[in-house]
Each structure stands twice: as C-alpha cells, then as structure tokens.
XYZ file of C-alpha atoms in Angstrom:
717
model
C 67.904 79.141 118.683
C 65.348 77.726 116.289
C 66.024 78.614 112.702
C 62.976 79.918 110.853
C 61.562 77.571 108.276
C 62.184 79.070 104.868
C 60.750 77.961 101.556
C 63.924 79.258 99.935
C 67.059 78.953 102.042
C 69.879 81.519 101.938
C 73.348 80.394 102.971
C 76.682 82.004 103.720
C 77.771 81.052 100.205
C 74.821 83.077 98.899
C 75.169 86.182 101.027
C 78.841 86.636 101.870
C 81.387 88.057 99.360
C 83.714 85.224 98.402
C 80.873 82.715 98.560
C 80.507 80.384 95.587
C 76.951 81.564 94.841
C 77.165 85.153 96.082
C 77.069 86.483 92.500
C 73.402 85.454 92.252
C 72.417 87.918 94.962
C 74.311 90.960 93.757
C 72.071 93.273 91.700
C 72.534 92.795 87.965
C 75.121 95.037 86.322
C 76.428 95.804 82.839
C 79.843 94.288 82.301
C 82.656 96.815 81.783
C 80.320 99.735 81.068
C 82.369 102.907 80.462
C 82.925 105.785 78.051
C 85.324 105.674 75.136
C 85.326 109.215 73.837
C 81.646 110.111 73.442
C 80.507 106.522 72.957
C 79.619 104.223 75.794
C 80.847 100.652 75.584
C 80.369 97.353 77.372
C 81.086 93.663 76.924
C 78.415 91.084 76.210
C 79.632 87.546 75.755
C 82.487 87.591 73.243
C 81.620 91.016 71.847
C 82.398 94.601 72.670
C 79.396 96.831 71.960
C 79.395 100.608 71.599
C 76.877 103.366 70.915
C 76.408 107.091 71.083
C 73.846 108.220 73.676
C 71.317 109.087 70.967
C 71.703 105.803 69.050
C 68.712 103.505 69.198
C 70.808 100.345 69.443
C 74.349 99.364 70.301
C 76.628 98.051 67.579
C 79.197 95.276 67.797
C 82.537 97.052 67.496
C 84.911 94.227 68.291
C 84.601 90.454 68.638
C 86.994 88.064 70.297
C 87.605 86.507 66.896
C 88.655 89.867 65.451
C 90.811 90.563 68.472
C 92.555 87.180 68.230
C 93.276 87.755 64.557
C 94.953 91.058 65.426
C 96.881 89.444 68.267
C 98.057 86.628 66.038
C 99.219 89.084 63.369
C 101.214 90.917 66.021
C 102.899 87.705 67.106
C 100.990 87.555 70.387
C 99.085 84.624 71.919
C 95.322 84.524 71.535
C 92.909 85.138 74.398
C 90.436 82.468 75.514
C 87.821 85.012 76.597
C 87.018 88.650 76.037
C 89.468 90.550 78.261
C 88.685 93.335 80.695
C 89.113 96.649 78.867
C 89.922 100.088 80.179
C 90.229 103.424 78.401
C 93.660 105.029 78.934
C 92.710 108.322 77.269
C 89.043 109.319 77.113
C 89.807 111.692 74.235
C 90.955 108.826 71.991
C 89.312 105.722 70.527
C 91.813 103.189 71.862
C 91.069 100.663 74.580
C 93.678 98.807 76.603
C 93.760 95.396 78.219
C 96.267 93.157 79.943
C 96.680 89.407 79.608
C 99.452 86.794 79.646
C 102.151 89.289 80.674
C 101.203 91.743 77.926
C 99.541 95.142 77.874
C 97.803 95.892 74.550
C 96.321 99.116 73.172
C 93.716 98.480 70.476
C 92.256 101.302 68.374
C 88.532 100.728 67.814
C 88.470 103.219 64.941
C 91.158 101.499 62.850
C 90.783 97.977 64.305
C 94.517 97.775 64.890
C 96.897 97.163 67.759
C 98.628 100.500 68.220
C 100.882 99.688 71.193
C 102.067 96.675 73.158
C 104.182 96.322 76.276
C 105.719 93.295 77.982
C 104.244 93.295 81.490
C 106.774 90.808 82.812
C 109.316 93.602 82.412
C 107.905 95.557 85.330
C 106.060 95.249 88.617
C 102.503 96.001 89.631
C 102.901 99.763 90.184
C 102.917 101.739 86.969
C 101.662 104.976 85.451
C 100.771 105.444 81.785
C 101.391 108.769 80.036
C 98.780 109.643 77.416
C 100.969 112.229 75.717
C 104.006 110.052 74.961
C 102.735 106.503 75.417
C 105.507 105.898 77.951
C 104.912 103.830 81.069
C 106.732 104.599 84.306
C 106.922 101.597 86.612
C 108.601 100.313 89.741
C 110.592 97.141 90.101
C 111.710 96.286 93.606
C 112.599 99.723 95.022
C 113.463 101.589 91.824
C 111.742 103.363 88.924
C 112.055 102.664 85.207
C 110.394 103.887 82.019
C 109.393 101.686 79.117
C 108.676 103.320 75.767
C 106.212 102.142 73.111
C 109.155 100.756 71.121
C 110.048 98.513 74.063
C 113.178 100.376 75.128
C 113.640 100.795 78.875
C 115.566 103.419 80.790
C 116.439 103.735 84.468
C 115.121 106.623 86.551
C 116.494 105.705 89.997
C 119.257 103.383 91.069
C 118.911 102.937 94.829
C 120.771 99.967 96.312
C 119.675 100.505 99.932
C 116.593 98.363 100.628
C 115.339 101.042 103.033
C 115.019 103.547 100.164
C 111.778 103.079 98.221
C 110.978 105.064 95.065
C 107.784 105.499 93.092
C 105.295 104.129 95.611
C 102.600 105.759 97.691
C 103.868 107.091 101.022
C 102.599 108.055 104.470
C 100.616 104.799 104.849
C 98.280 105.863 102.017
C 96.785 108.631 104.154
C 95.922 112.167 102.903
C 94.431 110.900 99.647
C 97.777 109.452 98.521
C 97.341 106.361 96.360
C 100.324 106.423 93.997
C 103.932 107.530 93.746
C 104.433 108.392 90.039
C 103.207 111.625 88.394
C 103.670 112.418 84.692
C 103.829 116.045 83.594
C 100.978 117.221 81.307
C 103.042 116.850 78.108
C 104.998 113.812 79.272
C 108.384 115.554 79.309
C 109.109 114.797 82.970
C 108.170 112.423 85.750
C 107.689 113.445 89.389
C 107.987 110.725 92.007
C 108.138 110.022 95.709
C 111.353 108.818 97.334
C 110.849 107.397 100.822
C 113.706 106.784 103.260
C 112.575 104.226 105.852
C 115.986 103.592 107.420
C 114.991 105.398 110.619
C 111.749 103.404 111.030
C 111.735 100.266 113.160
C 111.034 97.096 111.168
C 107.909 95.361 112.396
C 108.015 91.529 112.324
C 105.388 89.673 110.323
C 105.766 85.918 109.911
C 104.782 83.891 106.856
C 103.849 80.422 108.161
C 103.273 78.901 104.723
C 107.012 78.240 104.279
C 108.592 74.900 105.333
C 110.184 76.864 108.142
C 108.167 79.963 109.032
C 109.756 83.003 107.406
C 110.077 86.478 108.893
C 108.827 89.174 106.502
C 109.321 92.466 108.364
C 107.915 95.730 107.103
C 108.257 99.343 108.175
C 105.471 100.442 110.505
C 105.981 103.762 112.317
C 103.767 103.892 115.414
C 102.345 106.979 117.112
C 105.090 108.847 118.944
C 107.892 107.059 117.109
C 110.241 108.156 114.352
C 108.565 108.366 110.955
C 109.998 107.879 107.489
C 111.323 110.843 105.498
C 109.947 111.662 102.072
C 111.366 113.720 99.229
C 110.086 114.438 95.717
C 112.185 114.010 92.599
C 111.601 115.208 89.023
C 113.187 113.161 86.246
C 113.568 115.021 82.935
C 113.449 112.801 79.867
C 115.360 115.347 77.769
C 118.671 115.127 79.660
C 118.002 112.149 81.984
C 118.652 114.358 85.016
C 116.765 114.342 88.324
C 115.971 117.522 90.267
C 114.943 117.252 93.932
C 112.418 119.626 95.449
C 113.995 121.642 98.256
C 111.232 121.006 100.785
C 113.492 121.918 103.699
C 113.231 121.205 107.408
C 111.809 119.604 109.390
C 112.086 116.359 107.464
C 109.265 114.759 109.417
C 106.317 116.228 107.547
C 103.790 115.026 105.021
C 104.172 115.894 101.331
C 100.780 115.305 99.791
C 98.661 115.886 96.694
C 101.375 116.474 94.083
C 100.150 118.421 91.031
C 101.957 119.640 87.934
C 101.284 123.154 86.712
C 99.729 123.152 83.213
C 102.885 124.725 81.726
C 105.121 122.025 83.292
C 107.246 124.740 84.892
C 105.937 124.319 88.422
C 105.011 121.601 90.907
C 102.396 122.196 93.603
C 102.583 120.269 96.887
C 100.257 120.379 99.889
C 102.559 120.154 102.902
C 101.341 119.124 106.339
C 103.275 119.313 109.589
C 103.639 116.205 111.744
C 101.131 117.629 114.223
C 98.659 117.801 111.301
C 97.177 121.096 112.468
C 98.746 123.224 109.692
C 98.881 122.681 105.949
C 100.481 124.850 103.292
C 100.064 124.908 99.536
C 103.568 125.405 98.164
C 104.783 125.952 94.591
C 108.216 124.707 93.494
C 110.185 125.237 90.321
C 110.218 122.053 88.259
C 113.507 123.171 86.665
C 115.518 123.924 89.799
C 113.516 122.318 92.620
C 113.588 125.596 94.544
C 110.643 126.793 96.594
C 108.907 129.571 94.651
C 106.022 130.549 96.893
C 103.725 129.540 99.714
C 100.310 130.323 98.278
C 98.331 130.044 101.500
C 98.072 128.211 104.801
C 95.204 126.521 106.655
C 95.187 125.713 110.356
C 92.820 124.006 112.776
C 93.258 123.363 116.491
C 92.235 119.726 115.939
C 93.630 118.742 112.557
C 93.708 119.602 108.864
C 93.343 116.721 106.454
C 93.989 117.536 102.784
C 92.513 114.785 100.650
C 92.356 116.191 97.121
C 94.954 117.883 94.876
C 94.282 121.278 93.360
C 92.464 121.196 90.019
C 93.362 123.701 87.311
C 90.647 125.224 85.143
C 91.008 123.869 81.587
C 90.644 127.311 79.996
C 92.634 129.254 82.557
C 95.983 127.886 83.784
C 96.226 130.763 86.259
C 93.257 129.549 88.306
C 92.495 126.374 90.219
C 89.935 124.732 92.503
C 90.828 124.006 96.134
C 88.791 121.739 98.424
C 88.611 122.575 102.109
C 86.578 121.952 105.270
C 87.552 125.354 106.691
C 83.885 126.345 107.139
C 82.968 122.991 108.673
C 81.914 121.242 105.449
C 84.004 120.228 102.449
C 83.470 122.893 99.789
C 85.090 124.296 96.652
C 87.114 127.504 96.430
C 88.477 129.299 93.377
C 92.064 130.577 93.673
C 94.615 132.114 91.358
C 98.213 130.946 91.202
C 99.329 133.902 93.326
C 97.398 132.414 96.238
C 94.480 134.845 96.218
C 91.040 133.371 96.844
C 88.707 134.696 94.166
C 85.478 133.243 95.587
C 83.897 130.335 97.386
C 82.076 128.249 94.792
C 79.869 126.080 97.005
C 78.387 126.633 100.446
C 75.905 124.972 102.777
C 75.579 122.370 105.495
C 76.475 119.561 103.128
C 79.677 118.276 101.592
C 81.267 117.999 98.179
C 82.384 114.389 97.918
C 84.086 114.435 94.519
C 84.780 116.718 91.568
C 84.184 114.837 88.312
C 85.594 117.363 85.854
C 84.755 120.318 83.639
C 82.841 120.913 80.453
C 84.762 121.632 77.248
C 84.891 125.394 77.744
C 85.733 125.178 81.423
C 82.695 127.286 82.372
C 81.107 124.548 84.467
C 82.303 121.792 86.742
C 80.495 118.666 87.841
C 80.572 117.433 91.424
C 79.099 114.743 93.642
C 77.540 116.155 96.816
C 75.193 115.413 99.704
C 73.339 118.642 98.882
C 69.531 118.387 99.058
C 67.590 117.918 95.847
C 65.611 121.100 96.413
C 66.955 124.573 95.657
C 70.209 125.032 97.552
C 70.286 127.583 100.329
C 73.278 128.183 102.524
C 71.344 127.228 105.668
C 70.046 123.962 104.278
C 71.460 120.689 105.527
C 71.889 117.902 103.038
C 71.137 114.266 103.691
C 74.173 112.080 104.276
C 72.055 109.181 103.041
C 71.905 110.510 99.475
C 74.457 111.576 96.867
C 73.645 113.665 93.793
C 75.501 115.213 90.858
C 75.397 118.951 90.302
C 76.506 121.099 87.408
C 78.082 124.284 88.749
C 78.591 127.507 86.803
C 82.004 128.731 87.984
C 81.317 132.356 87.079
C 77.890 132.979 88.588
C 77.502 130.071 91.015
C 74.323 128.714 89.419
C 73.800 125.023 90.222
C 71.708 122.460 88.400
C 70.775 118.997 89.598
C 71.531 116.274 87.048
C 69.888 113.295 88.767
C 66.187 112.558 88.531
C 65.873 109.596 90.847
C 66.188 109.771 94.607
C 69.065 107.799 96.125
C 72.805 107.337 95.767
C 74.356 108.085 92.389
C 77.606 107.057 90.779
C 78.291 108.809 87.488
C 80.831 109.012 84.678
C 81.092 111.873 82.202
C 81.796 111.346 78.525
C 84.763 113.055 76.892
C 82.842 116.152 75.789
C 80.920 116.372 79.107
C 77.601 116.322 77.272
C 76.230 113.057 78.684
C 76.799 110.957 81.747
C 76.284 107.360 82.744
C 74.197 107.501 85.900
C 74.040 104.475 88.186
C 71.381 104.798 90.887
C 70.629 102.730 93.958
C 68.117 103.339 96.716
C 66.235 101.258 99.286
C 63.835 100.252 96.491
C 66.222 100.385 93.497
C 68.836 97.602 93.377
C 70.592 99.219 90.424
C 69.336 101.454 87.617
C 71.700 102.632 84.878
C 70.643 105.525 82.665
C 72.154 107.910 80.149
C 71.526 111.500 81.255
C 71.860 114.556 79.041
C 73.914 117.211 80.809
C 72.224 120.159 79.118
C 68.913 119.665 80.903
C 69.385 116.680 83.219
C 66.933 114.594 81.187
C 67.155 110.824 80.891
C 67.644 109.891 77.246
C 68.128 106.155 77.583
C 67.653 103.423 80.189
C 70.404 100.820 79.973
C 69.397 98.689 82.956
C 66.720 98.350 85.614
C 67.977 95.476 87.759
C 65.472 93.193 89.431
C 65.459 92.562 93.146
C 67.673 89.466 93.542
C 65.697 88.533 96.672
C 62.209 88.790 95.163
C 61.481 85.073 95.737
C 62.600 85.137 99.368
C 60.955 86.162 102.606
C 63.245 88.990 103.615
C 63.728 90.985 106.805
C 62.187 94.404 107.258
C 64.689 97.274 107.016
C 63.891 100.595 108.625
C 65.985 103.761 108.765
C 65.299 106.337 111.442
C 66.910 109.068 113.501
C 67.648 109.622 117.156
C 69.392 112.328 119.137
C 73.039 111.966 120.078
C 74.390 112.111 123.622
C 74.911 115.869 123.220
C 71.065 116.191 123.095
C 71.108 118.102 119.806
C 72.793 116.201 116.969
C 70.678 113.984 114.723
C 72.007 110.469 114.158
C 70.847 107.943 111.566
C 70.235 104.302 112.405
C 69.237 101.146 110.539
C 67.009 98.547 112.191
C 66.627 95.131 110.580
C 63.956 92.857 112.005
C 63.085 89.245 111.170
C 60.506 88.470 108.482
C 56.989 88.354 109.908
C 58.264 89.381 113.326
C 55.839 88.744 116.185
C 55.963 91.875 118.307
C 54.533 90.002 121.274
C 57.756 87.998 121.478
C 61.266 89.072 122.435
C 64.257 88.783 120.133
C 68.029 88.950 120.698
C 69.820 91.992 119.255
C 73.217 92.363 117.608
C 74.583 95.881 117.232
C 76.879 96.084 114.218
C 79.290 98.973 114.758
C 82.164 100.772 113.099
C 81.946 104.274 114.513
C 85.203 105.782 113.257
C 86.287 108.405 110.713
C 86.068 107.959 106.943
C 83.216 105.462 107.138
C 79.425 105.542 106.918
C 77.378 102.387 107.406
C 73.779 103.607 107.152
C 73.100 104.837 103.608
C 70.261 105.565 101.248
C 71.454 102.898 98.825
C 70.191 99.384 98.157
C 68.824 97.910 101.388
C 70.123 101.034 103.127
C 73.641 99.624 103.001
C 72.855 96.403 104.883
C 75.331 93.572 104.326
C 74.613 89.943 103.565
C 75.468 88.750 107.077
C 72.946 91.144 108.617
C 70.252 89.796 106.296
C 71.244 86.245 107.142
C 71.050 86.824 110.888
C 67.735 88.655 110.709
C 66.231 85.797 108.708
C 67.269 83.512 111.542
C 65.498 85.525 114.223
C 67.957 88.212 115.311
C 67.381 91.955 115.310
C 70.298 93.867 113.761
C 70.918 97.490 114.720
C 73.474 99.904 113.252
C 74.007 103.598 113.895
C 76.516 106.120 112.568
C 77.633 107.905 115.740
C 79.476 111.198 115.892
C 82.983 110.562 114.596
C 81.816 108.889 111.395
C 81.894 110.361 107.896
C 79.897 112.631 105.587
C 78.393 114.933 108.217
C 80.964 117.722 108.320
C 84.160 118.447 110.241
C 82.667 119.082 113.679
C 80.654 115.868 113.542
C 83.688 113.785 112.585
C 86.400 115.525 114.627
C 84.558 115.733 117.958
C 86.356 112.491 118.873
C 89.772 114.219 118.736
C 92.116 113.241 121.608
C 89.488 110.990 123.214
C 88.797 108.073 120.892
C 85.935 105.908 122.088
C 84.248 108.291 124.521
C 81.831 110.257 122.331
C 81.291 107.260 120.076
C 80.264 104.992 122.955
C 78.026 107.664 124.479
C 76.141 107.874 121.183
C 75.949 104.101 120.807
C 74.371 103.907 124.259
C 71.650 106.257 123.055
C 70.987 103.599 120.452
C 70.793 101.013 123.214
C 68.235 103.211 124.982
C 66.163 103.240 121.808
C 66.348 99.459 121.529
C 65.259 99.059 125.134
C 62.138 101.092 124.360
C 60.975 98.442 121.884
C 58.784 95.811 123.531
C 60.086 93.078 121.223
C 63.762 93.550 122.168
C 65.209 91.134 124.711
C 67.324 93.565 126.732
C 69.111 90.683 128.423
C 70.464 89.430 125.102
C 72.291 92.306 123.434
C 75.438 91.536 121.467
C 77.859 93.701 119.501
C 80.138 93.067 116.535
C 82.590 95.181 114.533
C 85.891 95.093 112.682
C 88.994 97.332 112.876
C 87.734 100.576 114.448
C 84.550 98.611 114.963
C 86.636 95.953 116.736
C 87.964 98.679 119.037
C 84.400 99.863 119.639
C 83.093 96.331 120.233
C 85.766 95.545 122.804
C 85.403 98.950 124.465
C 81.624 98.601 124.775
C 81.999 95.120 126.263
C 84.457 96.429 128.861
C 82.780 99.742 129.646
C 79.199 98.455 129.820
C 79.647 94.830 130.918
C 76.093 94.597 132.245
C 74.578 95.684 128.927
C 76.545 93.756 126.301
C 76.565 90.026 126.964
C 78.359 88.867 123.797
C 80.808 90.523 121.442
C 82.870 89.595 118.393
C 85.752 91.988 117.716
C 87.673 91.601 114.462
C 91.141 93.142 113.993
C 90.643 95.426 117.011
C 92.846 98.362 117.942
C 93.465 97.926 121.675
C 96.220 100.495 122.279
C 96.359 103.600 120.061
C 100.030 104.184 120.893
C 100.718 101.031 118.883
C 98.753 102.179 115.821
C 100.407 103.818 112.804
C 101.634 107.355 113.165
C 99.671 109.216 110.469
C 96.176 108.112 111.506
C 96.978 107.782 115.204
C 98.489 111.229 115.719
C 95.789 112.913 113.629
C 93.059 111.812 115.994
C 95.019 111.454 119.253
C 97.996 113.828 118.857
C 101.486 112.743 119.922
C 101.420 110.452 122.983
C 103.522 112.972 124.916
C 100.932 115.686 124.174
C 97.921 113.594 125.208
C 98.940 111.005 127.810
C 95.522 111.033 129.479
C 93.738 110.417 126.192
C 95.971 107.482 125.317
C 95.533 106.058 128.815
C 91.736 106.327 128.756
C 91.449 104.706 125.338
C 93.872 101.861 126.124
C 91.736 98.732 126.378
C 94.539 96.811 128.081
C 93.767 98.887 131.180
C 90.147 97.689 131.132
C 90.763 93.973 130.591
C 89.646 93.179 134.124
C 86.166 94.531 133.389
C 85.273 91.705 131.002
C 82.182 89.814 132.176
C 80.438 88.638 129.039
C 81.633 86.418 126.234
C 84.074 88.160 123.894
C 85.589 86.563 120.805
C 88.592 88.318 119.256
C 89.531 87.490 115.651
C 92.734 88.547 113.908
C 94.667 87.841 110.732
C 98.211 86.823 111.584
C 99.671 88.938 108.741
C 97.723 92.122 109.487
C 99.808 95.173 108.406
C 97.139 97.707 109.469
C 96.169 96.746 113.009
C 99.157 94.565 113.781
C 98.554 91.219 115.513
C 100.219 92.573 118.634
C 97.027 94.483 119.538
C 94.808 91.496 120.218
C 97.650 89.372 121.614
C 98.481 92.020 124.198
C 94.826 92.269 125.121
C 94.675 88.512 125.691
C 97.782 88.816 127.872
C 96.125 91.643 129.831
C 93.061 89.448 130.351
C 95.244 86.587 131.606
C 96.903 88.960 134.047
C 93.510 90.289 135.160
C 91.889 86.859 135.454
C 89.298 87.336 132.709
C 88.589 84.926 129.893
C 88.095 86.095 126.285
C 87.876 83.679 123.373
C 90.259 83.899 120.426
C 90.528 82.859 116.769
C 93.240 83.512 114.171
C 93.016 83.436 110.370
C 96.462 82.315 109.161
C 97.809 84.071 106.095
C 95.239 86.859 106.137
C 95.961 90.600 106.407
C 93.579 93.114 107.998
C 90.434 91.688 106.429
C 89.534 88.075 105.814
C 88.668 87.928 102.116
C 88.150 85.392 99.356
C 86.868 81.888 99.962
C 87.649 82.125 103.698
C 85.180 84.969 104.257
C 82.105 82.709 104.443
C 84.034 80.662 107.020
C 84.631 83.840 109.025
C 80.951 84.689 109.131
C 79.929 81.162 109.995
C 82.418 81.338 112.867
C 80.889 84.627 114.040
C 77.365 83.255 113.695
C 78.143 80.116 115.653
C 79.539 82.237 118.455
C 76.423 84.372 118.737
C 74.213 81.285 118.468
C 76.033 79.495 121.249
C 76.632 82.451 123.560
C 73.810 84.926 123.008
C 70.718 82.890 122.212
C 71.280 80.400 125.031
C 71.352 83.097 127.713
C 68.434 83.846 129.937
C 67.346 87.304 131.077
C-alpha cells in the first residue's frame, strides 16, 4: 500500500497512548482543576491558584517554596515539583497530596500542615474518613486503621491466605470498586471479607524471574464454585466486630453497601447467583441481624444493580434508588420502610450518574442522555450526548444546565451553586466553563482548547444511522475516510468492533470518539468503520440485554447490516474488508472471521474470549446463565467449535499475564485450529495483563498495522 504523502507526518508515538509525543495531540486541559469548597483551584507551574466563580482573576494561594518551607518545618523532605493535589473533604479548605511515602493534608486557609501519615505503613487500598481523620487500609489480606497521631490498630487478623479482607469482591462487577466503608460519623467501619478457599487457583506465570515463577490467583469460571462473601462492622468504641447475618445460600452477591445516616443500619443490595432477583435489605449495625427486606426486583434475563441508594440530605427517612425496571435507568424516591413514593425521572433515555444535592436537599443534579428540548415521557434521548439536569424532587421540574451541545463532564462546588463544565463535541476538543446553577448561565470561560490537528490534513469523520437486523432499531455508526478521498477509486476497509455490554464506541464527543489508530490508518488510505450494535451500552435494557443466552448472534447480525451499508458505497473495495477488536471485540472479530469467512479476509483479535464457559462467573452467568441451564447457547458461542471455518488471515494477540480473559482462551483456539487444519497467526506480549499499555502500546499498534498492510492491502478482489 502506498502511504499518502503528508506535509506533516503523524506517527504511532504521536497518536497512540503511551507514545513519547502523544501528549501533543491530546486537547489542552487545565492541570488538576477541581473544587475546594466553593473555590476552584488548579496548578500552573510551581503555583496553586484559586478563585471564586465570580472573581475576575485567580490568585496564587500556595507556591512550591511555601509548601517546602512547611514540609521542612514538619521534619519532612522537600518536593522537587508541585505535587498532585486532591480534596478529601469538599466542605473544608484542606488539600491532600502524597509523595515519598507520605500523605500530607495542607490547610489553604491557615497555610499549615494539619495532618500527615506514613504511607509506607500501609498498602495501596485505603479509605479516608473525613469525620475522624482516620485512614482504614489493607496490608496483605488484613485491615488496619491509622489515626492522625500515627497510632495503628488492627481490625482483622486472618492468617489463611485464602481469606481476603477490605478489598473489592465479585470481580469488581455490580458497581463494586472498594471494600472499606466508613460510617457517616466515623464511629465504625464496614468491610468485605472474602473466602476464596473453595475457588480453584488459576496459574499465571511471571517470566521476568531468573526461573519463571508461578503466581496463581483465584478465578471462578462460569458454572464453577464461587467465593463466599460476608460483611463485617468494626466498632472503634469497643474494638469489636459484628458480622451481618446474610444467611443462605452463601453463593450470592452482596453489593452496594450503604450506611444509614444515623449509623444504626446498613443497607445491602443482594443478588442471587442467577442474577435475576435482587433485594434491598436493611441490617442492624449493632447486632448484624436482618431487619427488613425493603423491596425486590426481578427480571427474566438479569438484574444488575450498579449504584448504592442515596439518602436525601434533609430527610434521612427517604432515599433515591436507580433502576432499569421500566427499560431505562431512572430515579425512584423511596422511604426507609420500602414504599415507593414516586418515580422522579421517566423517558426513553437513561440517567448515567447522580452528582449530588443542593444544600437544602430540594434538588438533585444528574447526568443523562435526555434530549436538550423539553422532556416528554415519549421522547428518546441521544446516546451520543450527555447533559446535566437539575431536578426538583418535590414537583419533578427539570432544568438543563448545559448550554453547548455535546458530551459534558461536570463537578459541583460544595454549596451546589456553581459547576465546572467540561464540554467536548465533534467540533469542540475541550471547553471548560463555570456555570451558575441558578439559571444555567455561563459566568466564566476557563479554557477553549485548540484543535491539536489544525496543521494536519485529517480524515473525514461522519456519523450516521442504519437499521438493525430486527428491521426496526436505529444503530449509530462512525465512518472515517482518508483525507481528500477519490470516490472513483476503491479503498480497503477495517471494521473496528467491540459490540458488548457496558461499552459505547460511537459518541458525540471530540472526533466522535475516534481513536488515534483509526486516524492513523485513515491517513494512510484505509476506511475505518465502527458501529454500536445491539448489546452495547446507553440505549436501555432491551437494547443491551437482547444478547442474553446467545452471545455473538444478534451482535454479528447487526454488524453484517453495517457490512451491507459499506458494500453500497462505490469507493469501498468489498474484497478487502478486515476487522479488529479487543476483549469482547476480540471475540467478535474471531467470530465474524469464522462465521463469514468469505466476507472478512483479515482480522486482528486482541485478548479474545473464545469459550464463555471459561470466562469469569459474574459476567459470564449474567449474560449466558449457568452452563447447565444454557448448554446450547454455550455450544453455539464456543469459537473452538468453529476453528475449521477459518479461511482468511487471523492474528490473535494476548498478554501472557491476562487476569480477565485468561491466556487459555487464545491458546485453546490455536490448538483447535491445529486439530482442524487451519492456520491462524499469533503474537504474545510478555508481562502484560488484559490490555497492552505504556510504552509497549505503540509497538502493539505498529504490529497490528503491519499485519493489515501485509495481509489486506496486498489482496486482490
């Protein structure tokens, strides 16, 4: 393939994360921009600047020189550069930072160090308590607490290496991302305890040692025995631990732990192993006994709780519950007796995130895909755009707080009177504004980033829609064509695919979500096509769950509708269609190559799932059910059974330390191909987990590019 002559070249180092010059092509940002109370703050050079939203200019609040003087006075080493700050309590004026095995809290109002902790005392998992200043942390498999005075106390004392305390559980599914939960006033600590003794140890091998070292980890596969989880509550007053009496069966999922505002109760969303029934249960924090089941939700496919309940700040007897019971994720107001008071949001769009409440608790703020126009229950939002709405909890009135069209990321200040609004769209790389909550008006522009590619001849990016294989559902696609494309010529096509749950590739953000590799390939004369088929995210429960028990079937049928669209374009070389994807996209890539061998001539599958019975239990059984309940589905989706269908050129890539899609998947597929007499290509990234990151990522994409260059562009129709 002849590479287009470019006045300004773009390389893998420029366009791929991990590349040495990639930073130059990421839209400009404001370093460490965040709220501290009602002031916003950011770092510029060796200074920390702050301002109120209505201030004309920012003021230097702290310099590295001032900080080093305070550190020296406290007997701590100086810092060679301005550290990365975070705000542990948005109601206070202190910032925190970590460096050289120390965690420091610095009060911007008094210009003093108000707390310091020795980080080398504890591991990487920790939870800070605003009320007491205590830090709960894990070291090896146990939990400890360090106080502001430096004293440490033991919470758990497990000697069995198969018992793990204080970490996230259930493979980080169901919105679980931590294992330590402080009570509102800091008087007690709730935590997960996970018994993995019944789970088979999966062998990973670290080849960097002089003699390769086995480093097994617990990986319950679909249909196998899972770990057992319990929840403990450690009281600081008497150093006693109470265990919640969650009962039988032990194989269930305990998710979304929330303390009651009065610290007397703990709320847990419990999900059965079949994942078709979830219950919101209240337990006594004093005795651990089950107090009440507030309500239950069921679905014949699956129920997937992702967010904990959220108590109203002015009413501890009421809380917000998120649910997809009507087909779209919406908000519901409940009381603590389990009675639903009213549905707060409705429509054919989803609530993506609740940001918080105003001071009085009369309004909440949420990120949604709701349309910008007046909301009606029948209206369908755009999954390409995300906006922030202010919702009146009492009367349901909703107000849009974003002016610009696109995708918004926002942060509220402490009093919920202003927000930092970061916007991106196909024509906006990154705008950052201060928005007044009262009327949604922009009061200050902090940044309008320039197009980092303005001096380059760039591909054309188009977003459109087509109809899914069910002949009624609208699907969004992204088509990237070479700069100055000659429509009288024919170009090779690469379909970039993911296709699975919890992911959306085509967006209304900068360059419609296109990645650097897609831009690189289009500049070199390829057409890149991506479509979010049914089964992907942000379109409602029916859209995402239609793949239940039959992974790959609906998704491939939709992707072939995309192929039909491509074939209708005169400039597409239908004899040179390739496909590439990673993880679920690796499964899709391999499946498409095997199911439609006369359509897809070249494929590159990264970290592919090839047999869903060998994938982890939580994700696998949610979408496929237990293997004994769905043998036909597991058989039909098992790519090992299709290995003999391979005709084109398929490159499989895997990290040899992958704990997500274990290496066994692609190795077994290669074995199946050997048995069937077919010939895939194979490449391994030593020392890498599920994704190849860091400085090796440009190497990965050069490897992928070379494969398409050698196998796709050299083919004839």
